[in-house]
Amino acid sequence: MSATTTIARTPADVFAFVADVANDVKWRTGVTDAGLSTEPPLALGSEGYARAGKTVTTWKVVDFAEPTAVAWELTSGPFAGNGGYQLEPAGDHTRFTLVADVTPEGWYRFLGPLFQRMGRRQNKADVEQLRVLLETST
C-alpha cells in the first residue's frame, strides 16, 4: 500500500528531513521514538528502530539513492515486510510517496484485514502531516 502527496519543497529538502530518522516522531502516526542503531548518517545498510507505545520495530536500509529513494526491510517486530520513500521532482515541488508492504505476524495476524485498512488510512494521514510540517517550517 502506498500514499502520495506533493510538497512545496525541493526533493533534497524533503529527503534531508525524512532521512533524519529522529524526525519520524514529528510526522509518523503513533511513533514515540525513532533512531539509528548504526552510525549516522542514513545510508545503504543502516539499521534503525521505531517505537510506537510498547512496540518496537527494527529495520535495515536495502536501497539508498539520495535524494530520490530509500527502502527498508523490517528485521523484527510485530510486522514483516518492507517499505520506503520515493521522491520525484514536480516543478518546484516534490512528489513524495510512502510505500509500505507489511503484514502482521504472531497474534497480530488475526487482525490482518483491520491492520490493512488502518495502515492505508495512517499512511495517507502521515504523508499529509509531512506535507503540512515541511510547508509551514522554514
Tab-separated table of C-alpha atoms in Angstrom:
chain	number	residue	atom	x	y	z
A	1	MET	CA	0.000	0.000	0.000
A	2	SER	CA	1.203	3.494	-0.676
A	3	ALA	CA	0.259	7.126	-0.168
A	4	THR	CA	1.434	10.106	-2.180
A	5	THR	CA	1.435	13.857	-1.696
A	6	THR	CA	3.046	16.854	-3.368
A	7	ILE	CA	5.175	19.031	-1.094
A	8	ALA	CA	6.180	22.603	-1.869
A	9	ARG	CA	9.861	21.896	-1.150
A	10	THR	CA	12.737	20.502	-3.209
A	11	PRO	CA	13.466	16.757	-3.239
A	12	ALA	CA	16.762	17.490	-1.426
A	13	ASP	CA	14.899	19.311	1.372
A	14	VAL	CA	12.298	16.583	1.760
A	15	PHE	CA	14.895	13.803	1.591
A	16	ALA	CA	17.083	15.503	4.228
A	17	PHE	CA	14.099	15.667	6.585
A	18	VAL	CA	12.902	12.067	6.168
A	19	ALA	CA	16.474	10.692	6.169
A	20	ASP	CA	16.852	12.086	9.698
A	21	VAL	CA	15.066	9.140	11.304
A	22	ALA	CA	14.519	11.016	14.586
A	23	ASN	CA	12.061	13.216	12.662
A	24	ASP	CA	9.665	10.249	12.356
A	25	VAL	CA	8.109	11.273	15.681
A	26	LYS	CA	7.043	14.553	14.041
A	27	TRP	CA	5.077	13.047	11.160
A	28	ARG	CA	4.531	9.283	11.582
A	29	THR	CA	1.338	8.392	13.447
A	30	GLY	CA	1.973	6.813	16.826
A	31	VAL	CA	5.773	6.868	16.618
A	32	THR	CA	7.098	7.986	20.008
A	33	ASP	CA	10.792	7.314	19.402
A	34	ALA	CA	12.877	6.524	16.339
A	35	GLY	CA	16.539	6.463	15.535
A	36	LEU	CA	19.518	4.738	14.034
A	37	SER	CA	21.180	1.746	15.665
A	38	THR	CA	24.191	2.222	13.386
A	39	GLU	CA	26.365	5.305	12.918
A	40	PRO	CA	24.715	8.238	11.140
A	41	PRO	CA	24.053	9.377	8.538
A	42	LEU	CA	21.395	7.144	6.989
A	43	ALA	CA	22.928	5.069	4.180
A	44	LEU	CA	22.725	1.683	2.497
A	45	GLY	CA	22.973	-0.947	5.250
A	46	SER	CA	21.954	1.416	8.064
A	47	GLU	CA	19.833	-0.147	10.781
A	48	GLY	CA	17.285	1.592	12.938
A	49	TYR	CA	14.158	1.319	15.018
A	50	ALA	CA	10.769	2.892	15.569
A	51	ARG	CA	8.840	2.681	18.822
A	52	ALA	CA	5.063	3.051	18.932
A	53	GLY	CA	3.921	2.686	22.510
A	54	LYS	CA	5.496	-0.531	23.827
A	55	THR	CA	6.033	-1.969	20.345
A	56	VAL	CA	9.463	-1.688	18.749
A	57	THR	CA	10.089	-2.467	15.096
A	58	THR	CA	13.604	-2.682	13.678
A	59	TRP	CA	14.640	-2.263	10.052
A	60	LYS	CA	17.594	-2.209	7.670
A	61	VAL	CA	18.088	0.085	4.650
A	62	VAL	CA	18.276	-2.061	1.499
A	63	ASP	CA	18.240	0.722	-1.117
A	64	PHE	CA	19.523	4.270	-0.829
A	65	ALA	CA	19.616	6.785	-3.690
A	66	GLU	CA	19.786	10.318	-2.273
A	67	PRO	CA	17.633	12.377	-2.927
A	68	THR	CA	15.178	10.114	-4.772
A	69	ALA	CA	14.670	6.903	-2.805
A	70	VAL	CA	15.256	4.981	0.361
A	71	ALA	CA	13.891	1.495	1.033
A	72	TRP	CA	13.996	-0.696	4.105
A	73	GLU	CA	13.237	-4.215	5.174
A	74	LEU	CA	11.737	-4.920	8.588
A	75	THR	CA	14.010	-7.127	10.686
A	76	SER	CA	11.980	-7.572	13.896
A	77	GLY	CA	8.721	-6.576	15.482
A	78	PRO	CA	5.061	-7.451	15.044
A	79	PHE	CA	5.165	-6.964	11.252
A	80	ALA	CA	7.096	-8.470	8.358
A	81	GLY	CA	7.744	-6.742	5.075
A	82	ASN	CA	9.368	-3.731	3.550
A	83	GLY	CA	8.739	-0.155	2.552
A	84	GLY	CA	10.347	3.088	1.640
A	85	TYR	CA	10.104	6.594	0.271
A	86	GLN	CA	10.168	7.687	-3.350
A	87	LEU	CA	10.756	11.330	-4.248
A	88	GLU	CA	10.309	12.886	-7.678
A	89	PRO	CA	10.721	16.492	-8.774
A	90	ALA	CA	7.369	18.073	-9.689
A	91	GLY	CA	8.261	21.517	-10.951
A	92	ASP	CA	9.498	23.371	-7.881
A	93	HIS	CA	7.753	20.818	-5.633
A	94	THR	CA	8.359	17.191	-4.685
A	95	ARG	CA	6.056	14.268	-5.305
A	96	PHE	CA	6.578	12.130	-2.187
A	97	THR	CA	5.353	8.544	-1.958
A	98	LEU	CA	5.397	6.421	1.175
A	99	VAL	CA	5.321	2.708	0.337
A	100	ALA	CA	4.619	0.039	2.958
A	101	ASP	CA	4.184	-3.626	2.109
A	102	VAL	CA	3.819	-5.160	5.548
A	103	THR	CA	1.851	-7.977	7.094
A	104	PRO	CA	1.179	-8.632	10.763
A	105	GLU	CA	2.902	-11.559	12.465
A	106	GLY	CA	2.212	-13.531	15.616
A	107	TRP	CA	-1.164	-12.924	17.211
A	108	TYR	CA	-1.454	-9.697	15.158
A	109	ARG	CA	-2.007	-11.817	12.021
A	110	PHE	CA	-5.604	-12.457	13.139
A	111	LEU	CA	-6.227	-8.735	12.799
A	112	GLY	CA	-4.739	-8.573	9.278
A	113	PRO	CA	-7.727	-7.026	7.442
A	114	LEU	CA	-8.174	-4.420	10.175
A	115	PHE	CA	-4.460	-3.540	10.053
A	116	GLN	CA	-4.648	-3.167	6.256
A	117	ARG	CA	-7.484	-0.615	6.492
A	118	MET	CA	-5.812	1.198	9.369
A	119	GLY	CA	-2.475	1.176	7.523
A	120	ARG	CA	-3.919	2.775	4.387
A	121	ARG	CA	-5.592	5.492	6.445
A	122	GLN	CA	-2.473	6.017	8.558
A	123	ASN	CA	-0.183	6.305	5.516
A	124	LYS	CA	-2.438	8.952	3.965
A	125	ALA	CA	-2.506	10.900	7.242
A	126	ASP	CA	1.272	10.581	7.599
A	127	VAL	CA	2.131	11.985	4.173
A	128	GLU	CA	-0.330	14.826	4.726
A	129	GLN	CA	1.287	15.576	8.102
A	130	LEU	CA	4.702	15.568	6.415
A	131	ARG	CA	3.470	17.984	3.749
A	132	VAL	CA	1.997	20.394	6.284
A	133	LEU	CA	5.066	20.207	8.511
A	134	LEU	CA	7.536	20.892	5.712
A	135	GLU	CA	5.476	23.601	4.053
A	136	THR	CA	4.978	25.536	7.291
A	137	SER	CA	8.562	25.252	8.583
A	138	THR	CA	11.497	27.312	7.384
